[in-house]
């Protein structure tokens, strides 16, 4: 077995353990929650016999380890329970909400990388310059900003005052009906679906709606990415191979953007994956402000009415995505850096 | 005085420590942004302490005749909200809630992390494996979502919000403390203490934890902004502090209803959150540059 496979194997093993831990925690939360699932399902006026029957059906009379075993079995079969609010399987609901979150955070990460990496590299090559100080301050402000407040201010200025962007939601209400009739949901990501259906006017409207929330999340991600890129690049600039490259007569641009950036890319992969994972969760508040039908809003809405299966199912899915992104970054890291293999 | 502080041959431990602190303070003072951060933090502290003296009105005093007055109205510098409560007074009183939450979290989470990290690092073996696995599990959870789920279980309210934030923020401290412990665990001075017959508790408490403190403290100052933002986020979602308490996140959420007509109701408390977390971030950056030259950029 090659060392690469062996290490990947041990990564997978520790991920499986982490996933088990995730399930244990959600199970404990589900069991100590003050909302009684039987009352939630049957209402306040159920008879004692009905309650006893429901308890037996839900397996609440079994010993706790058995309940946990059943829980594991269900999750292994992609059964995350039934939402109390809609009486639909949680997993299929989550599958419907998740693409909206994915679309938003992917767009934000793309912007974050496009602006953050060059800003970090330029800052590292001219430390202390006006540009460097401006980027640092811009990043620091992004770090310190309550994202829900930024969203409100953004709506107030760019939608309310200037009218440059669309308001809350994914489309104008005028397009909403046309969307349901004319566009077949393939991916449930509105930009891709409208483009596939050739509805360019609708596509443009969707862009005007996504640009503000995505831009706000991109600011957060850019703050983190540019800061890390800068410090990684500073490290590389002091290395001897940089001097060697210059002595060979290589142009300064090539030294920095090809040799330096290539070596910076290795730790940067982890940073980008982390900020992507963070955006998936950071979207909770942004989605609430922008009435964006994503996973974060699904979880918070469920929470406010005490729909625990939906909350925990959503939490498990977000946790899985989080764990999955960590694993991908771990593997990419080793593929990109021959020393780590 | 200066000569005594900067004496190259300090006569006592206290003198040398004060001298060090003096030099670090000088370095901190040269960093203008860090000084701005310190200024904001001190202002927050003063506002919280003297809120009853400087606030022109009570935080929950309603006056329906004066509802939704714009900023700069006489008597209401930052305007009033939909119950006619003075926004400036509510922000000033709200600083107490913010400080209270931050204070409780930084008294619990770093301590828990410190204990778990040093124990794991010192004993190693299966203790380390188990504790670090638990830490990893908590790290694998998205923080805000775990806090949301915990508040859902524990019920709304300030204490539960604090508990939820503390339960989600200890893992990084455990990681930092463990890393520091591993670097000192096998050093000679620890071996010497052990040969003198000191027990594990004594070694960890008296000889390892002090070594971990600087990096944990730096981490705490950098985390304070995040704690404020999470607490405000929970309040905003209606899961943390409950109205009518003047928590800043709750105030933003209340002002959201008339954002387009009476913008100041939601804007002003947000500005307060932003300034305070910017202050903590600036101060934390400056402190790190001073206390940990390795991490300085």
Short mmCIF file of N, CA, C and O in Angstrom, two decimals, chain B residues 59-184:
data_model
loop_
_atom_site.label_atom_id
_atom_site.label_comp_id
_atom_site.label_asym_id
_atom_site.label_seq_id
_atom_site.Cartn_x
_atom_site.Cartn_y
_atom_site.Cartn_z
N UNK B 59 -33.57 52.82 29.86
CA UNK B 59 -33.47 51.96 28.68
C UNK B 59 -34.82 51.43 28.23
O UNK B 59 -35.00 51.10 27.07
N UNK B 60 -35.78 51.29 29.16
CA UNK B 60 -37.07 50.77 28.72
C UNK B 60 -38.21 51.74 29.03
O UNK B 60 -39.37 51.36 29.08
N UNK B 61 -37.85 53.01 29.21
CA UNK B 61 -38.88 54.02 29.45
C UNK B 61 -39.60 54.30 28.13
O UNK B 61 -38.98 54.75 27.17
N UNK B 62 -40.90 54.03 28.09
CA UNK B 62 -41.63 54.25 26.85
C UNK B 62 -42.30 55.62 26.87
O UNK B 62 -42.63 56.14 27.92
N UNK B 63 -42.42 56.17 25.67
CA UNK B 63 -43.10 57.45 25.56
C UNK B 63 -43.73 57.47 24.18
O UNK B 63 -43.09 57.83 23.19
N UNK B 64 -44.97 57.01 24.11
CA UNK B 64 -45.56 56.78 22.79
C UNK B 64 -45.74 58.07 21.99
O UNK B 64 -45.84 58.03 20.77
N UNK B 65 -45.76 59.22 22.69
CA UNK B 65 -45.88 60.48 21.96
C UNK B 65 -44.63 60.76 21.13
O UNK B 65 -44.69 61.43 20.11
N UNK B 66 -43.48 60.22 21.58
CA UNK B 66 -42.21 60.51 20.90
C UNK B 66 -41.75 59.35 20.04
O UNK B 66 -40.56 59.17 19.84
N UNK B 67 -42.66 58.51 19.55
CA UNK B 67 -42.14 57.34 18.85
C UNK B 67 -41.56 57.69 17.48
O UNK B 67 -42.00 58.61 16.81
N UNK B 68 -40.52 56.92 17.11
CA UNK B 68 -39.88 57.02 15.80
C UNK B 68 -39.42 58.43 15.45
O UNK B 68 -39.60 58.89 14.33
N UNK B 69 -38.84 59.11 16.44
CA UNK B 69 -38.24 60.41 16.17
C UNK B 69 -36.89 60.21 15.48
O UNK B 69 -36.13 59.33 15.87
N UNK B 70 -36.57 61.01 14.45
CA UNK B 70 -35.27 60.85 13.77
C UNK B 70 -34.11 61.29 14.66
O UNK B 70 -34.32 62.00 15.65
N UNK B 71 -32.89 60.91 14.29
CA UNK B 71 -31.71 61.33 15.06
C UNK B 71 -31.63 62.86 15.10
O UNK B 71 -32.18 63.54 14.23
N UNK B 72 -30.93 63.36 16.12
CA UNK B 72 -30.71 64.80 16.33
C UNK B 72 -31.96 65.54 16.78
O UNK B 72 -31.98 66.75 16.84
N UNK B 73 -33.05 64.79 17.06
CA UNK B 73 -34.20 65.43 17.70
C UNK B 73 -33.73 65.90 19.08
O UNK B 73 -33.00 65.17 19.74
N UNK B 74 -34.15 67.11 19.52
CA UNK B 74 -33.70 67.55 20.85
C UNK B 74 -34.07 66.52 21.91
O UNK B 74 -35.21 66.05 21.95
N UNK B 75 -33.09 66.15 22.73
CA UNK B 75 -33.34 65.18 23.79
C UNK B 75 -33.13 63.74 23.35
O UNK B 75 -33.01 62.85 24.16
N UNK B 76 -33.12 63.50 22.04
CA UNK B 76 -32.89 62.14 21.54
C UNK B 76 -31.83 62.19 20.44
O UNK B 76 -32.15 62.25 19.26
N UNK B 77 -30.57 62.14 20.84
CA UNK B 77 -29.47 62.33 19.91
C UNK B 77 -29.52 61.33 18.76
O UNK B 77 -29.28 61.68 17.60
N UNK B 78 -29.84 60.06 19.07
CA UNK B 78 -29.85 59.04 18.02
C UNK B 78 -31.27 58.64 17.65
O UNK B 78 -31.50 57.61 17.03
N UNK B 79 -32.25 59.44 18.04
CA UNK B 79 -33.63 59.13 17.68
C UNK B 79 -34.29 58.19 18.66
O UNK B 79 -33.72 57.81 19.68
N UNK B 80 -35.53 57.80 18.36
CA UNK B 80 -36.27 56.89 19.23
C UNK B 80 -36.81 55.73 18.40
O UNK B 80 -36.88 55.81 17.18
N UNK B 81 -37.20 54.65 19.10
CA UNK B 81 -37.74 53.50 18.39
C UNK B 81 -39.26 53.51 18.41
O UNK B 81 -39.87 54.53 18.76
N UNK B 82 -39.87 52.39 18.05
CA UNK B 82 -41.33 52.40 17.87
C UNK B 82 -42.11 52.49 19.18
O UNK B 82 -43.32 52.66 19.16
N UNK B 83 -41.42 52.36 20.33
CA UNK B 83 -42.10 52.58 21.61
C UNK B 83 -41.72 53.93 22.20
O UNK B 83 -41.99 54.19 23.37
N UNK B 84 -41.01 54.74 21.41
CA UNK B 84 -40.58 56.03 21.90
C UNK B 84 -39.43 55.95 22.89
O UNK B 84 -39.18 56.87 23.65
N UNK B 85 -38.72 54.79 22.88
CA UNK B 85 -37.57 54.66 23.78
C UNK B 85 -36.35 55.30 23.14
O UNK B 85 -36.16 55.17 21.91
N UNK B 86 -35.54 55.97 23.94
CA UNK B 86 -34.37 56.67 23.43
C UNK B 86 -33.30 55.66 23.01
O UNK B 86 -32.85 54.85 23.82
N UNK B 87 -32.88 55.73 21.74
CA UNK B 87 -31.96 54.71 21.22
C UNK B 87 -30.58 54.84 21.85
O UNK B 87 -29.95 53.84 22.20
N UNK B 88 -30.10 56.09 22.04
CA UNK B 88 -28.79 56.27 22.66
C UNK B 88 -28.75 55.62 24.05
O UNK B 88 -27.81 54.89 24.39
N UNK B 89 -29.81 55.85 24.84
CA UNK B 89 -29.83 55.27 26.19
C UNK B 89 -29.84 53.76 26.12
O UNK B 89 -29.16 53.08 26.90
N UNK B 90 -30.59 53.21 25.17
CA UNK B 90 -30.65 51.76 25.06
C UNK B 90 -29.29 51.19 24.65
O UNK B 90 -28.87 50.15 25.13
N UNK B 91 -28.60 51.90 23.75
CA UNK B 91 -27.27 51.42 23.34
C UNK B 91 -26.32 51.45 24.54
O UNK B 91 -25.55 50.51 24.77
N UNK B 92 -26.39 52.55 25.32
CA UNK B 92 -25.49 52.65 26.48
C UNK B 92 -25.75 51.52 27.47
O UNK B 92 -24.83 50.87 27.95
N UNK B 93 -27.03 51.27 27.78
CA UNK B 93 -27.34 50.18 28.69
C UNK B 93 -27.02 48.83 28.07
O UNK B 93 -26.62 47.89 28.76
N UNK B 94 -27.19 48.75 26.74
CA UNK B 94 -26.90 47.49 26.05
C UNK B 94 -25.45 47.10 26.17
O UNK B 94 -25.11 45.90 26.15
N UNK B 95 -24.55 48.10 26.32
CA UNK B 95 -23.13 47.76 26.45
C UNK B 95 -22.90 46.90 27.69
O UNK B 95 -21.99 46.09 27.73
N UNK B 96 -23.76 47.04 28.72
CA UNK B 96 -23.63 46.20 29.91
C UNK B 96 -23.90 44.74 29.55
O UNK B 96 -23.18 43.84 29.97
N UNK B 97 -24.97 44.52 28.76
CA UNK B 97 -25.31 43.14 28.39
C UNK B 97 -24.18 42.55 27.56
O UNK B 97 -23.74 41.42 27.78
N UNK B 98 -23.68 43.34 26.59
CA UNK B 98 -22.60 42.85 25.74
C UNK B 98 -21.39 42.46 26.58
O UNK B 98 -20.84 41.36 26.42
N UNK B 99 -20.99 43.35 27.48
CA UNK B 99 -19.81 43.07 28.30
C UNK B 99 -20.05 41.86 29.20
O UNK B 99 -19.15 41.04 29.41
N UNK B 100 -21.27 41.74 29.71
CA UNK B 100 -21.61 40.63 30.58
C UNK B 100 -21.47 39.30 29.83
O UNK B 100 -20.84 38.35 30.33
N UNK B 101 -21.99 39.27 28.60
CA UNK B 101 -21.91 38.03 27.82
C UNK B 101 -20.45 37.70 27.50
O UNK B 101 -19.97 36.59 27.73
N UNK B 102 -19.72 38.71 26.98
CA UNK B 102 -18.32 38.48 26.64
C UNK B 102 -17.55 38.03 27.88
O UNK B 102 -16.76 37.08 27.84
N UNK B 103 -17.81 38.71 29.01
CA UNK B 103 -17.09 38.38 30.24
C UNK B 103 -17.34 36.95 30.67
O UNK B 103 -16.39 36.20 30.96
N UNK B 104 -18.60 36.53 30.67
CA UNK B 104 -18.91 35.16 31.11
C UNK B 104 -18.27 34.14 30.18
O UNK B 104 -17.72 33.13 30.62
N UNK B 105 -18.32 34.41 28.86
CA UNK B 105 -17.75 33.43 27.92
C UNK B 105 -16.24 33.34 28.10
O UNK B 105 -15.69 32.24 28.15
N UNK B 106 -15.56 34.50 28.25
CA UNK B 106 -14.10 34.40 28.34
C UNK B 106 -13.65 33.94 29.72
O UNK B 106 -12.49 33.64 29.92
N UNK B 107 -14.57 33.86 30.67
CA UNK B 107 -14.20 33.27 31.96
C UNK B 107 -14.36 31.76 31.94
O UNK B 107 -13.80 31.06 32.76
N UNK B 108 -15.19 31.25 31.01
CA UNK B 108 -15.45 29.80 31.03
C UNK B 108 -14.73 29.06 29.91
O UNK B 108 -13.95 28.14 30.17
N UNK B 109 -14.97 29.46 28.65
CA UNK B 109 -14.46 28.67 27.53
C UNK B 109 -12.94 28.52 27.54
O UNK B 109 -12.43 27.40 27.45
N UNK B 110 -12.17 29.61 27.69
CA UNK B 110 -10.71 29.43 27.68
C UNK B 110 -10.23 28.57 28.84
O UNK B 110 -9.28 27.80 28.68
N UNK B 111 -10.89 28.67 30.00
CA UNK B 111 -10.46 27.87 31.15
C UNK B 111 -10.68 26.39 30.86
O UNK B 111 -9.79 25.55 31.05
N UNK B 112 -11.87 26.08 30.34
CA UNK B 112 -12.16 24.68 29.99
C UNK B 112 -11.16 24.19 28.94
O UNK B 112 -10.59 23.10 29.07
N UNK B 113 -10.93 25.01 27.92
CA UNK B 113 -10.00 24.62 26.87
C UNK B 113 -8.59 24.42 27.41
O UNK B 113 -7.90 23.45 27.06
N UNK B 114 -8.20 25.32 28.31
CA UNK B 114 -6.86 25.24 28.91
C UNK B 114 -6.69 23.93 29.67
O UNK B 114 -5.68 23.23 29.54
N UNK B 115 -7.70 23.59 30.48
CA UNK B 115 -7.59 22.36 31.27
C UNK B 115 -7.55 21.14 30.35
O UNK B 115 -6.66 20.28 30.46
N UNK B 116 -8.46 21.08 29.40
CA UNK B 116 -8.52 19.91 28.52
C UNK B 116 -7.22 19.79 27.70
O UNK B 116 -6.63 18.71 27.59
N UNK B 117 -6.76 20.93 27.17
CA UNK B 117 -5.56 20.90 26.33
C UNK B 117 -4.32 20.50 27.10
O UNK B 117 -3.52 19.67 26.64
N UNK B 118 -4.13 21.08 28.30
CA UNK B 118 -2.92 20.74 29.05
C UNK B 118 -2.96 19.30 29.54
O UNK B 118 -1.94 18.60 29.49
N UNK B 119 -4.11 18.83 30.00
CA UNK B 119 -4.21 17.44 30.45
C UNK B 119 -3.91 16.49 29.29
O UNK B 119 -3.11 15.56 29.42
N UNK B 120 -4.53 16.77 28.12
CA UNK B 120 -4.29 15.91 26.96
C UNK B 120 -2.82 15.92 26.59
O UNK B 120 -2.21 14.87 26.35
N UNK B 121 -2.22 17.11 26.55
CA UNK B 121 -0.83 17.21 26.14
C UNK B 121 0.12 16.59 27.14
O UNK B 121 1.10 15.94 26.78
N UNK B 122 -0.17 16.74 28.44
CA UNK B 122 0.76 16.26 29.46
C UNK B 122 0.73 14.74 29.54
O UNK B 122 1.76 14.09 29.60
N UNK B 123 -0.45 14.15 29.58
CA UNK B 123 -0.54 12.70 29.76
C UNK B 123 -0.27 11.94 28.47
O UNK B 123 0.29 10.85 28.50
N UNK B 124 -0.69 12.51 27.33
CA UNK B 124 -0.47 11.81 26.06
C UNK B 124 -1.26 10.51 26.02
O UNK B 124 -2.19 10.31 26.80
N UNK B 125 -0.88 9.62 25.09
CA UNK B 125 -1.48 8.30 25.03
C UNK B 125 -2.98 8.34 24.80
O UNK B 125 -3.48 9.18 24.06
N UNK B 126 -3.71 7.45 25.49
CA UNK B 126 -5.14 7.36 25.20
C UNK B 126 -5.92 8.55 25.73
O UNK B 126 -6.94 8.93 25.17
N UNK B 127 -5.43 9.16 26.83
CA UNK B 127 -6.11 10.36 27.35
C UNK B 127 -6.11 11.43 26.25
O UNK B 127 -7.15 12.03 25.94
N UNK B 128 -4.93 11.62 25.65
CA UNK B 128 -4.79 12.59 24.57
C UNK B 128 -5.72 12.24 23.41
O UNK B 128 -6.45 13.10 22.91
N UNK B 129 -5.71 10.95 23.03
CA UNK B 129 -6.50 10.52 21.87
C UNK B 129 -7.99 10.81 22.10
O UNK B 129 -8.66 11.40 21.24
N UNK B 130 -8.48 10.43 23.29
CA UNK B 130 -9.91 10.61 23.57
C UNK B 130 -10.27 12.10 23.61
O UNK B 130 -11.20 12.55 22.93
N UNK B 131 -9.49 12.89 24.38
CA UNK B 131 -9.83 14.31 24.54
C UNK B 131 -9.75 15.04 23.20
O UNK B 131 -10.61 15.87 22.89
N UNK B 132 -8.72 14.72 22.41
CA UNK B 132 -8.58 15.45 21.16
C UNK B 132 -9.64 15.04 20.15
O UNK B 132 -10.07 15.83 19.33
N UNK B 133 -10.08 13.77 20.24
CA UNK B 133 -11.16 13.33 19.35
C UNK B 133 -12.43 14.12 19.67
O UNK B 133 -13.13 14.59 18.77
N UNK B 134 -12.71 14.27 20.99
CA UNK B 134 -13.90 15.05 21.38
C UNK B 134 -13.77 16.49 20.86
O UNK B 134 -14.71 17.07 20.32
N UNK B 135 -12.56 17.04 21.02
CA UNK B 135 -12.32 18.41 20.53
C UNK B 135 -12.59 18.49 19.03
O UNK B 135 -13.24 19.43 18.56
N UNK B 136 -12.10 17.49 18.29
CA UNK B 136 -12.31 17.50 16.84
C UNK B 136 -13.78 17.45 16.48
O UNK B 136 -14.21 18.10 15.52
N UNK B 137 -14.54 16.66 17.26
CA UNK B 137 -15.97 16.56 16.97
C UNK B 137 -16.62 17.94 17.11
O UNK B 137 -17.38 18.37 16.26
N UNK B 138 -16.26 18.64 18.20
CA UNK B 138 -16.86 19.96 18.39
C UNK B 138 -16.38 20.95 17.32
O UNK B 138 -17.12 21.83 16.92
N UNK B 139 -15.14 20.75 16.86
CA UNK B 139 -14.64 21.63 15.80
C UNK B 139 -15.34 21.35 14.48
O UNK B 139 -15.48 22.22 13.64
N UNK B 140 -15.77 20.09 14.30
CA UNK B 140 -16.41 19.72 13.03
C UNK B 140 -17.80 20.31 12.92
O UNK B 140 -18.34 20.41 11.84
N UNK B 141 -18.38 20.69 14.08
CA UNK B 141 -19.70 21.30 14.04
C UNK B 141 -19.58 22.74 13.59
O UNK B 141 -18.74 23.47 14.07
N UNK B 142 -20.44 23.16 12.68
CA UNK B 142 -20.49 24.58 12.40
C UNK B 142 -20.95 25.30 13.68
O UNK B 142 -21.94 24.91 14.29
N UNK B 143 -20.17 26.32 14.07
CA UNK B 143 -20.35 26.94 15.38
C UNK B 143 -21.74 27.53 15.60
O UNK B 143 -22.40 27.23 16.59
N UNK B 144 -22.16 28.37 14.66
CA UNK B 144 -23.42 29.08 14.87
C UNK B 144 -24.58 28.09 14.91
O UNK B 144 -25.51 28.23 15.71
N UNK B 145 -24.50 27.06 14.07
CA UNK B 145 -25.61 26.11 14.00
C UNK B 145 -25.68 25.28 15.28
O UNK B 145 -26.75 25.02 15.81
N UNK B 146 -24.50 24.91 15.81
CA UNK B 146 -24.49 24.17 17.08
C UNK B 146 -25.07 25.06 18.19
O UNK B 146 -25.87 24.60 19.01
N UNK B 147 -24.66 26.34 18.18
CA UNK B 147 -25.19 27.26 19.20
C UNK B 147 -26.71 27.36 19.07
O UNK B 147 -27.43 27.35 20.07
N UNK B 148 -27.19 27.42 17.83
CA UNK B 148 -28.65 27.49 17.60
C UNK B 148 -29.34 26.26 18.17
O UNK B 148 -30.32 26.37 18.89
N UNK B 149 -28.77 25.07 17.85
CA UNK B 149 -29.40 23.83 18.32
C UNK B 149 -29.38 23.78 19.84
O UNK B 149 -30.35 23.36 20.47
N UNK B 150 -28.26 24.23 20.46
CA UNK B 150 -28.17 24.21 21.92
C UNK B 150 -29.20 25.14 22.55
O UNK B 150 -29.86 24.78 23.53
N UNK B 151 -29.34 26.34 21.96
CA UNK B 151 -30.33 27.27 22.51
C UNK B 151 -31.73 26.68 22.37
O UNK B 151 -32.58 26.83 23.25
N UNK B 152 -31.95 25.96 21.27
CA UNK B 152 -33.25 25.33 21.08
C UNK B 152 -33.52 24.34 22.21
O UNK B 152 -34.64 24.21 22.69
N UNK B 153 -32.49 23.63 22.65
CA UNK B 153 -32.65 22.65 23.71
C UNK B 153 -32.80 23.34 25.06
O UNK B 153 -33.66 23.00 25.86
N UNK B 154 -31.94 24.33 25.30
CA UNK B 154 -31.88 24.94 26.63
C UNK B 154 -32.98 25.97 26.84
O UNK B 154 -33.31 26.31 27.97
N UNK B 155 -33.53 26.48 25.75
CA UNK B 155 -34.51 27.55 25.87
C UNK B 155 -33.85 28.90 25.63
O UNK B 155 -32.63 29.03 25.76
N UNK B 156 -34.66 29.92 25.28
CA UNK B 156 -34.11 31.24 25.00
C UNK B 156 -33.60 31.89 26.28
O UNK B 156 -33.90 31.44 27.37
N UNK B 157 -32.86 32.96 26.12
CA UNK B 157 -32.43 33.73 27.28
C UNK B 157 -30.93 33.95 27.28
O UNK B 157 -30.19 33.23 26.59
N UNK B 158 -30.52 34.94 28.06
CA UNK B 158 -29.13 35.35 28.03
C UNK B 158 -28.19 34.26 28.56
O UNK B 158 -27.18 33.96 27.94
N UNK B 159 -28.54 33.65 29.71
CA UNK B 159 -27.63 32.65 30.29
C UNK B 159 -27.44 31.49 29.34
O UNK B 159 -26.34 30.97 29.18
N UNK B 160 -28.53 31.06 28.69
CA UNK B 160 -28.41 29.95 27.77
C UNK B 160 -27.61 30.31 26.54
O UNK B 160 -26.88 29.48 26.00
N UNK B 161 -27.75 31.56 26.09
CA UNK B 161 -26.95 32.00 24.96
C UNK B 161 -25.47 31.95 25.33
O UNK B 161 -24.63 31.48 24.56
N UNK B 162 -25.15 32.40 26.56
CA UNK B 162 -23.76 32.37 27.02
C UNK B 162 -23.26 30.93 27.04
O UNK B 162 -22.17 30.62 26.54
N UNK B 163 -24.07 30.04 27.60
CA UNK B 163 -23.68 28.63 27.69
C UNK B 163 -23.43 28.06 26.29
O UNK B 163 -22.44 27.36 26.04
N UNK B 164 -24.34 28.37 25.36
CA UNK B 164 -24.20 27.83 24.01
C UNK B 164 -22.93 28.36 23.35
O UNK B 164 -22.20 27.60 22.71
N UNK B 165 -22.65 29.65 23.53
CA UNK B 165 -21.45 30.21 22.91
C UNK B 165 -20.21 29.60 23.55
O UNK B 165 -19.25 29.23 22.86
N UNK B 166 -20.23 29.44 24.89
CA UNK B 166 -19.06 28.87 25.57
C UNK B 166 -18.84 27.43 25.12
O UNK B 166 -17.70 27.02 24.85
N UNK B 167 -19.92 26.66 25.01
CA UNK B 167 -19.79 25.26 24.61
C UNK B 167 -19.25 25.11 23.19
O UNK B 167 -18.68 24.08 22.85
N UNK B 168 -19.46 26.15 22.35
CA UNK B 168 -18.97 26.02 20.99
C UNK B 168 -17.61 26.67 20.81
O UNK B 168 -17.00 26.51 19.76
N UNK B 169 -17.12 27.41 21.81
CA UNK B 169 -15.86 28.13 21.53
C UNK B 169 -14.66 27.61 22.30
O UNK B 169 -13.58 28.18 22.17
N UNK B 170 -14.80 26.53 23.10
CA UNK B 170 -13.61 26.06 23.81
C UNK B 170 -12.61 25.28 22.95
O UNK B 170 -11.41 25.29 23.26
N UNK B 171 -13.03 24.57 21.86
CA UNK B 171 -12.06 23.69 21.20
C UNK B 171 -10.78 24.36 20.71
O UNK B 171 -9.70 23.80 20.93
N UNK B 172 -10.84 25.56 20.10
CA UNK B 172 -9.57 26.15 19.65
C UNK B 172 -8.59 26.37 20.80
O UNK B 172 -7.39 26.20 20.63
N UNK B 173 -9.12 26.72 21.99
CA UNK B 173 -8.23 26.93 23.14
C UNK B 173 -7.56 25.63 23.54
O UNK B 173 -6.38 25.60 23.89
N UNK B 174 -8.34 24.53 23.49
CA UNK B 174 -7.76 23.23 23.83
C UNK B 174 -6.63 22.89 22.87
O UNK B 174 -5.56 22.42 23.28
N UNK B 175 -6.84 23.17 21.59
CA UNK B 175 -5.80 22.91 20.59
C UNK B 175 -4.52 23.71 20.89
O UNK B 175 -3.42 23.18 20.91
N UNK B 176 -4.72 25.01 21.13
CA UNK B 176 -3.58 25.89 21.39
C UNK B 176 -2.83 25.42 22.64
O UNK B 176 -1.60 25.27 22.64
N UNK B 177 -3.59 25.13 23.72
CA UNK B 177 -2.96 24.75 24.98
C UNK B 177 -2.21 23.43 24.82
O UNK B 177 -1.11 23.25 25.35
N UNK B 178 -2.78 22.49 24.07
CA UNK B 178 -2.11 21.21 23.89
C UNK B 178 -0.79 21.40 23.13
O UNK B 178 0.24 20.84 23.49
N UNK B 179 -0.85 22.22 22.07
CA UNK B 179 0.37 22.44 21.29
C UNK B 179 1.47 23.03 22.18
O UNK B 179 2.63 22.60 22.13
N UNK B 180 1.10 24.00 23.03
CA UNK B 180 2.10 24.62 23.91
C UNK B 180 2.63 23.59 24.92
O UNK B 180 3.81 23.54 25.22
N UNK B 181 1.71 22.77 25.44
CA UNK B 181 2.10 21.76 26.43
C UNK B 181 3.12 20.80 25.82
O UNK B 181 4.11 20.43 26.47
N UNK B 182 2.88 20.39 24.59
CA UNK B 182 3.78 19.43 23.96
C UNK B 182 5.20 19.99 23.85
O UNK B 182 6.17 19.25 23.94
N UNK B 183 5.31 21.32 23.66
CA UNK B 183 6.65 21.87 23.51
C UNK B 183 7.40 21.95 24.83
O UNK B 183 8.63 21.93 24.85
N UNK B 184 6.67 22.05 25.97
CA UNK B 184 7.39 22.16 27.25
C UNK B 184 7.42 20.86 28.03
O UNK B 184 8.18 20.72 28.97
#
